[in-house]
Coordinates of C-alpha atoms in Angstrom, one line a residue:
M174 CA 8.0 -32.7 4.7
P175 CA 6.0 -30.3 7.0
I176 CA 5.1 -31.7 10.4
H177 CA 1.4 -31.6 9.6
A178 CA 1.7 -33.4 6.2
P179 CA 1.3 -36.9 7.6
R180 CA -1.8 -35.9 9.4
R181 CA -3.2 -34.3 6.3
R182 CA -2.3 -37.4 4.2
A183 CA -4.0 -39.7 6.8
A184 CA -7.1 -37.5 6.8
F185 CA -7.1 -37.5 3.0
L186 CA -6.8 -41.3 2.8
A187 CA -9.6 -41.7 5.4
T188 CA -11.9 -39.5 3.4
A189 CA -11.0 -41.2 0.2
F190 CA -11.7 -44.6 1.7
A191 CA -15.1 -43.4 3.0
L192 CA -16.0 -42.1 -0.5
L193 CA -14.9 -45.4 -2.0
C194 CA -17.1 -47.4 0.4
Q195 CA -20.1 -45.1 -0.3
A196 CA -19.6 -45.6 -4.1
S197 CA -19.4 -49.4 -3.8
A198 CA -22.5 -49.5 -1.6
A199 CA -24.6 -47.3 -4.0
P200 CA -25.5 -50.2 -6.5
L201 CA -26.3 -52.5 -3.6
E202 CA -28.5 -49.8 -2.0
A203 CA -30.4 -49.4 -5.3
D204 CA -30.8 -53.1 -5.8
M205 CA -32.0 -53.7 -2.3
D206 CA -34.5 -50.9 -2.5
A207 CA -35.8 -52.3 -5.8
Y208 CA -36.0 -55.8 -4.2
L209 CA -38.0 -54.6 -1.2
G210 CA -40.4 -52.6 -3.5
R211 CA -41.0 -55.3 -6.1
D212 CA -44.4 -57.0 -6.6
F213 CA -43.4 -60.6 -7.3
P214 CA -45.7 -63.0 -9.2
A215 CA -45.0 -65.9 -6.9
K216 CA -45.2 -66.1 -3.1
I217 CA -44.0 -68.3 -0.3
R218 CA -46.8 -68.3 2.3
E219 CA -45.4 -70.3 5.2
V220 CA -42.1 -71.7 6.4
S221 CA -42.3 -73.9 9.6
V222 CA -39.2 -75.3 11.2
R223 CA -40.2 -78.6 12.8
E224 CA -38.1 -81.0 14.9
T225 CA -36.6 -82.9 11.9
S226 CA -38.1 -81.2 8.8
I227 CA -38.9 -77.8 7.3
H228 CA -42.4 -77.4 5.9
I229 CA -42.8 -74.9 3.1
E230 CA -46.0 -73.8 1.3
G231 CA -46.5 -71.2 -1.5
N232 CA -47.8 -70.5 -4.9
V233 CA -45.8 -70.1 -8.1
G234 CA -48.4 -67.9 -9.9
K235 CA -49.9 -68.2 -13.3
E236 CA -46.9 -68.1 -15.5
S237 CA -45.4 -71.2 -17.1
G238 CA -41.9 -72.6 -16.6
K239 CA -39.8 -75.0 -14.6
W240 CA -39.9 -74.2 -10.9
S241 CA -37.4 -74.7 -8.1
L242 CA -37.0 -73.6 -4.5
A243 CA -33.6 -72.0 -3.5
E244 CA -32.2 -72.1 0.0
I245 CA -30.5 -68.9 1.0
P246 CA -28.1 -69.0 4.0
I247 CA -28.5 -66.1 6.4
E248 CA -25.0 -64.7 5.5
T249 CA -26.4 -63.8 2.1
T250 CA -27.3 -60.2 1.5
A251 CA -31.0 -59.4 1.0
G252 CA -32.1 -59.5 -2.6
T253 CA -29.2 -61.7 -3.8
L254 CA -28.7 -65.5 -4.3
P255 CA -25.7 -67.5 -3.2
K256 CA -23.6 -68.9 -6.1
P257 CA -24.3 -71.7 -6.7
A258 CA -27.7 -71.8 -5.0
D259 CA -28.9 -75.1 -3.4
T260 CA -32.2 -75.8 -5.1
T261 CA -35.0 -78.3 -4.9
I262 CA -37.4 -78.9 -7.9
L263 CA -41.0 -77.9 -7.3
Q264 CA -44.0 -79.6 -8.8
P265 CA -46.9 -77.3 -8.2
A266 CA -50.6 -78.2 -8.5
A267 CA -52.7 -76.9 -11.3
D268 CA -53.6 -73.8 -9.4
G269 CA -49.9 -73.1 -8.8
S270 CA -49.9 -74.1 -5.1
F271 CA -47.3 -76.3 -3.6
A272 CA -46.3 -77.8 -0.2
L273 CA -43.3 -79.8 0.6
D274 CA -41.2 -81.0 3.5
L275 CA -37.4 -80.8 3.4
P276 CA -34.9 -82.3 5.9
R277 CA -34.0 -79.8 8.6
R278 CA -30.4 -81.0 8.7
K279 CA -28.3 -81.4 5.6
P280 CA -24.5 -81.6 5.1
R281 CA -22.9 -78.4 4.0
A282 CA -19.2 -78.3 3.1
D283 CA -18.8 -81.6 4.9
K284 CA -20.4 -80.3 8.1
D285 CA -23.7 -81.1 9.7
Y286 CA -25.8 -78.0 9.0
D287 CA -29.1 -77.0 10.6
R288 CA -31.3 -75.1 8.1
L289 CA -33.1 -73.2 10.9
L290 CA -31.8 -69.8 9.8
S291 CA -32.2 -70.2 6.0
R292 CA -34.7 -68.3 4.0
W293 CA -36.4 -69.7 0.9
Q294 CA -37.1 -68.3 -2.6
I295 CA -38.9 -69.4 -5.7
L296 CA -37.0 -69.6 -9.1
R297 CA -38.4 -70.0 -12.6
K298 CA -36.5 -71.4 -15.6
T299 CA -37.6 -70.7 -19.1
G300 CA -35.1 -72.1 -21.7
E301 CA -31.6 -71.4 -20.4
A302 CA -32.6 -68.3 -18.4
E303 CA -33.5 -68.6 -14.7
E304 CA -35.1 -65.8 -12.7
V305 CA -36.2 -65.0 -9.2
V306 CA -40.0 -64.8 -9.0
S307 CA -40.7 -64.5 -5.3
A308 CA -39.3 -62.7 -2.3
A309 CA -37.3 -64.8 0.0
H310 CA -39.1 -65.9 3.2
Y311 CA -37.7 -66.7 6.6
P312 CA -39.3 -69.3 9.0
D313 CA -42.5 -68.2 10.6
E314 CA -42.8 -70.9 13.2
V315 CA -40.1 -72.8 15.1
A316 CA -40.4 -76.1 17.0
C317 CA -39.7 -75.4 20.7
R318 CA -38.1 -77.6 23.3
S319 CA -40.3 -76.2 26.1
P320 CA -43.5 -74.8 24.5
Q321 CA -45.1 -74.5 27.9
L322 CA -42.3 -72.4 29.4
P323 CA -44.2 -69.5 31.0
A324 CA -43.5 -65.9 30.0
G325 CA -41.9 -63.6 32.4
K326 CA -44.4 -61.6 34.4
L327 CA -44.0 -57.9 35.1
R328 CA -45.4 -56.9 38.4
S329 CA -45.1 -53.3 37.5
K330 CA -43.5 -51.0 34.9
K331 CA -40.6 -50.3 37.3
G332 CA -37.2 -51.6 36.2
L333 CA -33.5 -51.0 36.5
G334 CA -30.9 -50.7 33.7
G335 CA -27.4 -52.1 33.8
W336 CA -28.0 -54.1 36.9
G337 CA -25.4 -56.6 38.3
V338 CA -25.2 -58.9 41.2
G339 CA -22.9 -58.1 44.2
H340 CA -23.8 -54.5 44.8
L341 CA -26.5 -53.6 47.4
P342 CA -28.1 -57.0 47.5
D343 CA -31.5 -55.7 48.8
E344 CA -31.9 -53.0 46.2
L345 CA -34.2 -54.9 43.9
K346 CA -36.6 -55.7 46.8
D347 CA -36.3 -52.2 48.4
L348 CA -37.1 -50.4 45.2
G349 CA -39.8 -52.9 44.1
I350 CA -38.0 -53.7 40.8
S351 CA -39.8 -55.9 38.3
S352 CA -37.3 -55.9 35.4
V353 CA -33.6 -55.4 34.7
T354 CA -31.2 -55.2 31.8
V355 CA -27.8 -56.8 31.9
N356 CA -24.9 -56.1 29.5
V357 CA -23.2 -59.1 27.9
M358 CA -19.9 -58.8 26.0
I359 CA -20.7 -61.9 23.9
H360 CA -17.1 -62.6 22.7
S361 CA -16.1 -63.3 26.3
L362 CA -18.2 -66.4 26.4
V363 CA -16.3 -68.6 23.9
S364 CA -12.8 -69.5 22.6
L365 CA -11.9 -70.8 19.2
T366 CA -9.4 -73.2 20.8
P367 CA -9.4 -75.4 23.9
G368 CA -7.9 -74.3 27.1
D369 CA -8.1 -74.3 30.9
G370 CA -11.7 -73.7 32.0
T371 CA -13.3 -74.3 28.6
T372 CA -15.8 -76.9 27.5
P373 CA -16.2 -77.9 23.9
F374 CA -19.6 -77.7 22.2
Q375 CA -20.9 -78.0 18.6
W376 CA -22.8 -75.6 16.3
Q377 CA -23.3 -76.1 12.6
G378 CA -20.7 -78.9 12.5
R379 CA -18.0 -76.7 14.1
T380 CA -16.5 -77.1 17.5
Y381 CA -16.2 -74.1 19.8
H382 CA -15.1 -73.9 23.5
A383 CA -17.3 -72.3 26.2
Q384 CA -15.6 -70.1 28.7
E385 CA -16.9 -71.5 32.0
K386 CA -15.8 -68.7 34.2
A387 CA -17.4 -66.0 32.1
L388 CA -20.6 -68.0 31.9
A389 CA -20.6 -68.7 35.7
G390 CA -20.3 -64.9 36.4
L391 CA -23.5 -64.3 34.3
D392 CA -25.2 -67.3 35.9
A393 CA -24.8 -65.7 39.3
T394 CA -26.4 -62.5 38.0
F395 CA -29.3 -64.3 36.3
L396 CA -29.9 -66.6 39.3
E397 CA -30.1 -63.6 41.6
A398 CA -32.6 -61.9 39.3
Q399 CA -34.6 -65.2 39.2
K400 CA -34.7 -65.3 43.0
H401 CA -36.3 -61.9 43.0
G402 CA -38.8 -62.9 40.2
V403 CA -37.7 -60.1 37.8
V404 CA -37.8 -60.2 34.0
V405 CA -34.3 -60.1 32.5
S406 CA -33.3 -58.6 29.2
A407 CA -29.7 -59.2 28.1
I408 CA -28.0 -56.5 26.0
L409 CA -25.8 -58.3 23.5
L410 CA -22.7 -56.3 22.7
V411 CA -20.1 -57.1 20.0
A412 CA -16.5 -55.8 20.5
N413 CA -15.0 -53.8 17.7
P414 CA -12.4 -55.8 15.6
A415 CA -10.9 -52.5 14.5
K416 CA -9.8 -51.9 18.0
D417 CA -9.5 -55.4 19.6
S418 CA -7.0 -58.1 18.6
N419 CA -8.8 -60.9 20.4
P420 CA -9.1 -63.8 17.9
V421 CA -12.8 -64.3 18.7
V422 CA -13.5 -60.6 18.1
K423 CA -11.6 -60.7 14.7
V424 CA -14.0 -63.4 13.5
L425 CA -17.1 -62.2 15.3
G426 CA -17.1 -58.5 14.5
H427 CA -17.9 -57.0 11.1
P428 CA -14.7 -56.6 9.1
D429 CA -15.8 -53.1 7.8
A430 CA -16.1 -51.7 11.3
T431 CA -13.9 -48.6 11.9
K432 CA -12.3 -47.3 15.0
D433 CA -15.0 -44.7 15.3
G434 CA -17.3 -47.4 16.9
I435 CA -17.3 -48.4 20.5
F436 CA -19.0 -51.6 19.6
A437 CA -19.5 -53.4 16.2
M438 CA -22.1 -55.2 14.1
P439 CA -21.7 -59.0 13.9
N440 CA -19.9 -60.3 10.9
F441 CA -22.3 -61.3 8.2
T442 CA -19.7 -61.4 5.4
S443 CA -18.7 -65.1 5.8
E444 CA -20.0 -68.5 6.8
E445 CA -17.3 -68.6 9.5
G446 CA -18.4 -65.3 11.1
V447 CA -22.1 -66.2 11.0
S448 CA -21.4 -69.7 12.5
L449 CA -19.4 -68.2 15.4
Y450 CA -22.2 -65.7 16.1
G451 CA -24.9 -68.4 15.9
A452 CA -22.9 -70.6 18.2
I453 CA -22.7 -67.9 20.9
L454 CA -26.4 -67.0 20.5
N455 CA -27.4 -70.7 20.8
L456 CA -25.1 -71.2 23.8
M457 CA -26.8 -68.3 25.6
A458 CA -30.4 -69.1 24.6
E459 CA -30.2 -72.8 25.5
R460 CA -28.4 -72.2 28.8
W461 CA -30.7 -69.4 30.1
S462 CA -34.0 -70.7 28.9
R463 CA -34.1 -74.0 30.8
P464 CA -37.5 -74.8 32.4
A465 CA -35.9 -75.5 35.8
G466 CA -33.8 -72.3 35.7
K467 CA -30.6 -74.1 36.6
Y468 CA -28.4 -71.2 35.4
G469 CA -31.1 -68.4 35.7
R470 CA -33.3 -67.1 33.0
V471 CA -33.0 -64.5 30.3
H472 CA -36.4 -63.6 28.9
H473 CA -35.5 -61.2 26.1
W474 CA -32.5 -60.2 24.0
I475 CA -31.7 -56.6 23.2
M476 CA -29.7 -56.7 20.0
H477 CA -26.6 -54.5 20.4
N478 CA -27.0 -50.8 21.4
E479 CA -28.7 -47.7 19.8
V480 CA -28.4 -48.9 16.2
D481 CA -29.7 -45.6 14.7
A482 CA -26.4 -44.3 16.1
G483 CA -24.6 -47.4 14.8
W484 CA -21.5 -45.4 13.8
V485 CA -20.8 -45.2 17.5
W486 CA -22.6 -48.1 19.1
T487 CA -22.9 -50.8 16.4
N488 CA -20.3 -50.0 13.8
A489 CA -20.3 -51.7 10.4
G490 CA -18.3 -49.0 8.5
E491 CA -19.9 -46.6 6.0
K492 CA -23.2 -48.1 5.1
P493 CA -26.4 -46.6 3.5
D494 CA -29.3 -47.0 5.9
I495 CA -31.0 -49.8 4.0
V496 CA -27.8 -51.8 3.8
F497 CA -27.1 -51.3 7.5
M498 CA -30.7 -52.4 8.3
D499 CA -30.2 -55.5 6.2
L500 CA -27.3 -56.5 8.4
Y501 CA -29.1 -55.6 11.6
Q502 CA -32.4 -57.3 10.8
R503 CA -30.5 -60.5 10.0
S504 CA -28.9 -60.2 13.5
M505 CA -32.3 -59.8 15.0
R506 CA -33.7 -62.7 13.1
M507 CA -30.9 -65.0 14.1
M508 CA -31.6 -64.3 17.7
D509 CA -35.3 -64.6 17.3
L510 CA -35.1 -68.0 15.5
I511 CA -32.5 -69.5 17.8
A512 CA -34.2 -68.3 21.0
R513 CA -37.7 -69.5 20.0
Q514 CA -36.3 -73.0 19.9
Y515 CA -36.1 -72.8 23.7
D516 CA -38.5 -70.1 24.8
P517 CA -41.7 -69.4 22.8
N518 CA -42.1 -66.1 24.6
S519 CA -38.7 -64.7 23.9
R520 CA -38.3 -61.5 21.9
A521 CA -35.5 -59.8 20.0
F522 CA -35.5 -56.1 20.6
I523 CA -34.4 -53.3 18.3
T524 CA -32.6 -50.6 20.3
L525 CA -32.9 -46.9 19.4
T526 CA -32.0 -43.4 20.7
H527 CA -34.2 -40.4 21.3
H528 CA -33.4 -39.1 17.8
W529 CA -36.6 -39.7 15.9
A530 CA -37.3 -38.0 12.6
N531 CA -34.0 -36.0 12.8
R532 CA -31.1 -38.4 12.7
G533 CA -29.0 -36.3 15.1
E534 CA -25.5 -36.7 13.5
P535 CA -24.3 -37.0 9.9
H536 CA -23.3 -40.7 10.3
W537 CA -26.5 -41.7 12.1
Y538 CA -29.8 -42.9 10.6
G539 CA -32.7 -41.7 12.8
S540 CA -35.0 -44.0 14.8
K541 CA -38.1 -43.5 12.7
R542 CA -36.2 -44.3 9.5
L543 CA -34.8 -47.5 10.8
L544 CA -38.3 -48.6 12.0
E545 CA -39.7 -47.9 8.6
L546 CA -36.9 -50.0 7.0
L547 CA -37.5 -52.8 9.4
Q548 CA -41.2 -52.8 8.5
R549 CA -40.2 -53.1 4.8
F550 CA -38.0 -56.1 5.4
C551 CA -40.8 -57.7 7.4
R552 CA -43.4 -57.1 4.7
T553 CA -41.1 -58.6 2.1
E554 CA -39.4 -61.5 3.8
G555 CA -41.9 -62.4 6.5
D556 CA -42.7 -60.8 9.8
F557 CA -41.3 -61.9 13.1
P558 CA -42.1 -60.9 16.7
W559 CA -39.5 -58.2 17.3
A560 CA -40.0 -55.6 20.0
L561 CA -38.7 -52.1 20.7
A562 CA -36.1 -51.1 23.3
Y563 CA -36.3 -47.3 23.3
H564 CA -34.0 -44.7 25.0
P565 CA -36.0 -41.5 25.5
Y566 CA -33.4 -39.4 27.2
P567 CA -34.1 -35.7 27.6
Q568 CA -33.3 -33.4 24.6
D569 CA -30.2 -32.3 26.5
L570 CA -28.9 -35.2 28.5
F571 CA -27.5 -32.7 31.1
N572 CA -30.9 -30.9 31.6
P573 CA -33.6 -32.9 33.4
R574 CA -36.3 -30.2 32.9
I575 CA -37.9 -32.3 30.1
W576 CA -41.0 -30.1 30.0
E577 CA -38.8 -27.5 28.3
D578 CA -37.7 -29.8 25.5
S579 CA -38.4 -27.7 22.4
Q580 CA -37.5 -30.4 19.9
A581 CA -40.0 -32.9 21.4
T582 CA -43.4 -32.1 19.7
F583 CA -46.6 -34.1 19.4
T584 CA -46.4 -35.3 15.8
F585 CA -45.0 -38.4 14.1
N586 CA -42.3 -36.1 12.6
T587 CA -41.0 -34.8 15.8
E588 CA -37.2 -34.3 15.8
K589 CA -36.9 -36.2 19.1
I590 CA -38.9 -38.4 21.4
T591 CA -38.1 -37.6 24.9
P592 CA -40.1 -38.2 28.1
K593 CA -42.0 -35.0 27.3
N594 CA -43.7 -36.5 24.3
L595 CA -43.7 -40.3 25.0
E596 CA -47.4 -40.2 23.8
V597 CA -45.9 -40.0 20.2
L598 CA -44.1 -43.3 20.6
D599 CA -47.2 -45.0 22.1
A600 CA -49.4 -43.7 19.2
Y601 CA -46.8 -44.7 16.6
M602 CA -46.4 -48.3 17.9
K603 CA -50.2 -48.7 18.1
Q604 CA -50.6 -48.2 14.3
P605 CA -51.9 -51.5 12.7
A606 CA -48.8 -51.6 10.4
L607 CA -46.5 -51.8 13.4
Q608 CA -48.4 -54.6 15.2
Y609 CA -47.5 -58.3 15.0
R610 CA -50.4 -60.6 14.1
G611 CA -52.9 -57.9 15.3
K612 CA -51.2 -57.4 18.7
L613 CA -49.1 -54.6 20.0
R614 CA -45.4 -55.1 20.1
P615 CA -43.9 -54.7 23.5
V616 CA -42.1 -51.4 24.1
H617 CA -39.5 -51.3 26.8
L618 CA -37.8 -48.1 27.8
T619 CA -34.4 -49.8 28.5
E620 CA -32.2 -46.7 29.0
N621 CA -32.9 -43.2 30.1
G622 CA -32.2 -41.1 33.1
F623 CA -32.3 -37.6 34.5
N624 CA -29.1 -35.6 35.4
S625 CA -28.4 -33.7 38.5
K626 CA -25.8 -31.1 37.6
D627 CA -24.6 -31.3 41.2
Y628 CA -26.0 -32.4 44.5
S629 CA -27.6 -29.1 45.5
E630 CA -31.2 -29.0 46.6
K631 CA -32.4 -27.3 43.4
Q632 CA -30.6 -29.6 41.0
L633 CA -31.8 -32.7 42.8
A634 CA -35.4 -31.3 42.7
D635 CA -35.2 -30.8 39.0
Q636 CA -33.9 -34.3 38.5
A637 CA -36.8 -35.7 40.5
A638 CA -39.4 -33.6 38.8
G639 CA -38.2 -34.9 35.4
M640 CA -38.5 -38.5 36.7
A641 CA -42.0 -37.9 38.2
L642 CA -43.3 -36.4 34.9
A643 CA -41.9 -39.3 32.9
W644 CA -43.4 -41.9 35.3
K645 CA -46.8 -40.4 35.1
K646 CA -46.7 -40.6 31.3
V647 CA -45.3 -44.2 31.3
S648 CA -48.0 -45.3 33.6
A649 CA -50.7 -43.9 31.3
L650 CA -49.4 -45.4 28.0
S651 CA -50.4 -49.0 27.5
S652 CA -47.8 -50.0 24.8
I653 CA -45.0 -49.3 27.3
Q654 CA -44.5 -52.4 29.4
T655 CA -41.5 -51.4 31.5
W656 CA -39.0 -48.6 32.2
D657 CA -35.5 -49.8 33.1
Y658 CA -34.1 -46.7 34.7
H659 CA -30.5 -45.8 33.8
N660 CA -28.4 -45.3 35.7
W661 CA -28.6 -47.0 39.1
I662 CA -25.5 -45.4 40.6
D663 CA -23.6 -42.2 39.4
N664 CA -20.6 -43.2 37.3
R665 CA -17.5 -41.1 36.9
H666 CA -17.0 -42.6 33.4
E667 CA -20.3 -41.3 32.0
G668 CA -19.2 -38.0 30.4
G669 CA -19.9 -35.9 33.5
L670 CA -23.5 -37.0 33.9
K671 CA -24.9 -37.7 37.3
I672 CA -28.1 -39.6 36.4
G673 CA -28.0 -42.2 39.1
L674 CA -30.5 -43.0 41.8
R675 CA -27.6 -42.9 44.1
K676 CA -24.5 -40.7 44.4
F677 CA -21.0 -41.8 43.4
P678 CA -19.6 -44.8 45.3
D679 CA -16.6 -42.7 46.4
E680 CA -18.6 -39.5 47.1
T681 CA -16.9 -37.8 50.1
G682 CA -19.1 -37.9 53.2
D683 CA -22.0 -39.7 51.5
P684 CA -20.8 -42.7 49.3
L685 CA -23.7 -44.3 47.5
G686 CA -26.1 -41.8 49.1
K687 CA -29.7 -42.0 48.1
K688 CA -30.9 -39.0 46.1
P689 CA -34.5 -37.8 46.2
I690 CA -35.2 -39.7 43.1
W691 CA -34.3 -43.0 44.8
H692 CA -37.1 -42.4 47.3
L693 CA -39.4 -41.2 44.5
Y694 CA -38.7 -44.3 42.4
Q695 CA -39.3 -46.5 45.4
A696 CA -42.8 -44.8 45.9
F697 CA -43.9 -45.3 42.3
G698 CA -46.6 -47.9 42.0
T699 CA -47.3 -47.8 45.7
K700 CA -49.9 -46.0 47.9
D701 CA -47.3 -43.3 48.6
E702 CA -46.7 -42.4 45.0
D703 CA -48.8 -39.2 44.8
Q704 CA -47.7 -37.9 48.1
V705 CA -44.0 -38.3 47.3
A706 CA -44.5 -36.9 43.8
K707 CA -46.7 -33.9 44.8
P708 CA -43.9 -31.4 45.5
Y709 CA -42.6 -31.7 42.0
L710 CA -45.8 -30.3 40.4
D711 CA -44.7 -26.9 41.6
V712 CA -41.2 -27.4 40.1
I713 CA -42.8 -28.2 36.7
G714 CA -45.5 -25.5 37.1
I715 CA -48.7 -27.6 36.7
K716 CA -51.6 -28.2 39.0
S717 CA -52.1 -32.0 38.5
W718 CA -50.4 -34.8 36.7
D719 CA -53.4 -35.2 34.4
D720 CA -52.5 -31.8 33.0
A721 CA -49.2 -33.3 31.7
I722 CA -50.8 -36.0 29.6
H723 CA -51.3 -35.1 25.9
K724 CA -54.8 -36.1 24.9
E725 CA -55.1 -34.7 21.3
P726 CA -54.7 -37.0 18.3
I727 CA -51.1 -37.5 17.1
R728 CA -50.4 -37.8 13.4

């Protein structure tokens, strides 16, 4: 056999497997699209999860038949029913309306089961045939342990991405930071079996074991952030089971994930996977939302990373966009429902790259497309208070001269949204269809930075000019609440980029040296802002910062 034959055979098998996955997903894709587009005759109007009960109201419509209400566990794919479905007989009034209260907890497979995450759907039986006559509906309201827990207050729009305790302890104060993001590898927080340094806890009738050392490490980070009064958003990352043999990862990560992904989508294919995922989410939300802040506070939850590039950052294998979004929106809803039990102000954030109307790579989806799909799911199965974590990197991550970004135009169909055309993102999110109950959804810029190709004066000036232009736009756009600049410190494991506010920790002669953008970032939001930023007008070639703001309508 020729030496390259095994490689060709492996490539052939990989391609064949991908095509098989696509073929098997095609009917599901069509069914899901039809479900989201269907005009149902019946409707569930409200689902409220109370302390011990679930209140459900709706209307069965004008047709005759025998009616029932089906409970659909969250591991069930959108547009389908579990077999057999757990149903409750409905007795609607003459006008078709109904209202009932069901127990919140109910045994399931001999386990104590909280129906917090279930959605509900109306069925109609005529003769021997039974059909679905409404869309499923998730809970709208959730009883909260601490309804008076105050929301985190942003003192400014200035934040820091990927922050951690133990480095440069005065940095948050010196820079005037108001918000931070913190990465959390969620599998590290639990074990499936008891061991040294673990504490048992219950979720959905199953016993898991909290890893106290891992939790304590994060406690220290969140307590330090709390001491400085900054708003914390935790980025929840799922290790890839295709590349990690950890028993928790094997249950937690999506079984279709391929080795192409750095991280994975959570496992929604089994009750076991969903239960483990929910146990971890509940462990975090309960611990880091306590009124007294014993362990610190997490205000918001960023669900995974750059899901429009999910093939790399949130891998679930080959999936059509609508099927991928069904998995992802269920992950978002889980965090939303679980977190709102403890913090009424908590938000689950969708995280997206700068690739907007153009998806960027063949396996990617495009940020605009995923937002459109998320809207469809919300219109069909009930809205929830999700928010947006956007990553508006420059068109070329190595080139900080964003004013030259040719793919960033001022239309809703721009290929990319970079700092040059942030006005597009602001206008898009201000559309009534994107709002939640008539209010703007928060937009956080949770990752972006400007590269300095080296540490020469010119390259550092270009880097700072890109930052200054971006800040002036962020300051002028009301939908954008905060900018968590990434990266804090240059990192030799970031593909050759030097986007930090500081130089490499091991930089010869100037370890952790402050670049001009460190001083610029420090000045933002202070009386010194315009004076420190002024030299960069000449770098960009404009006379005033007002000249950089796009004021024409965006469509």
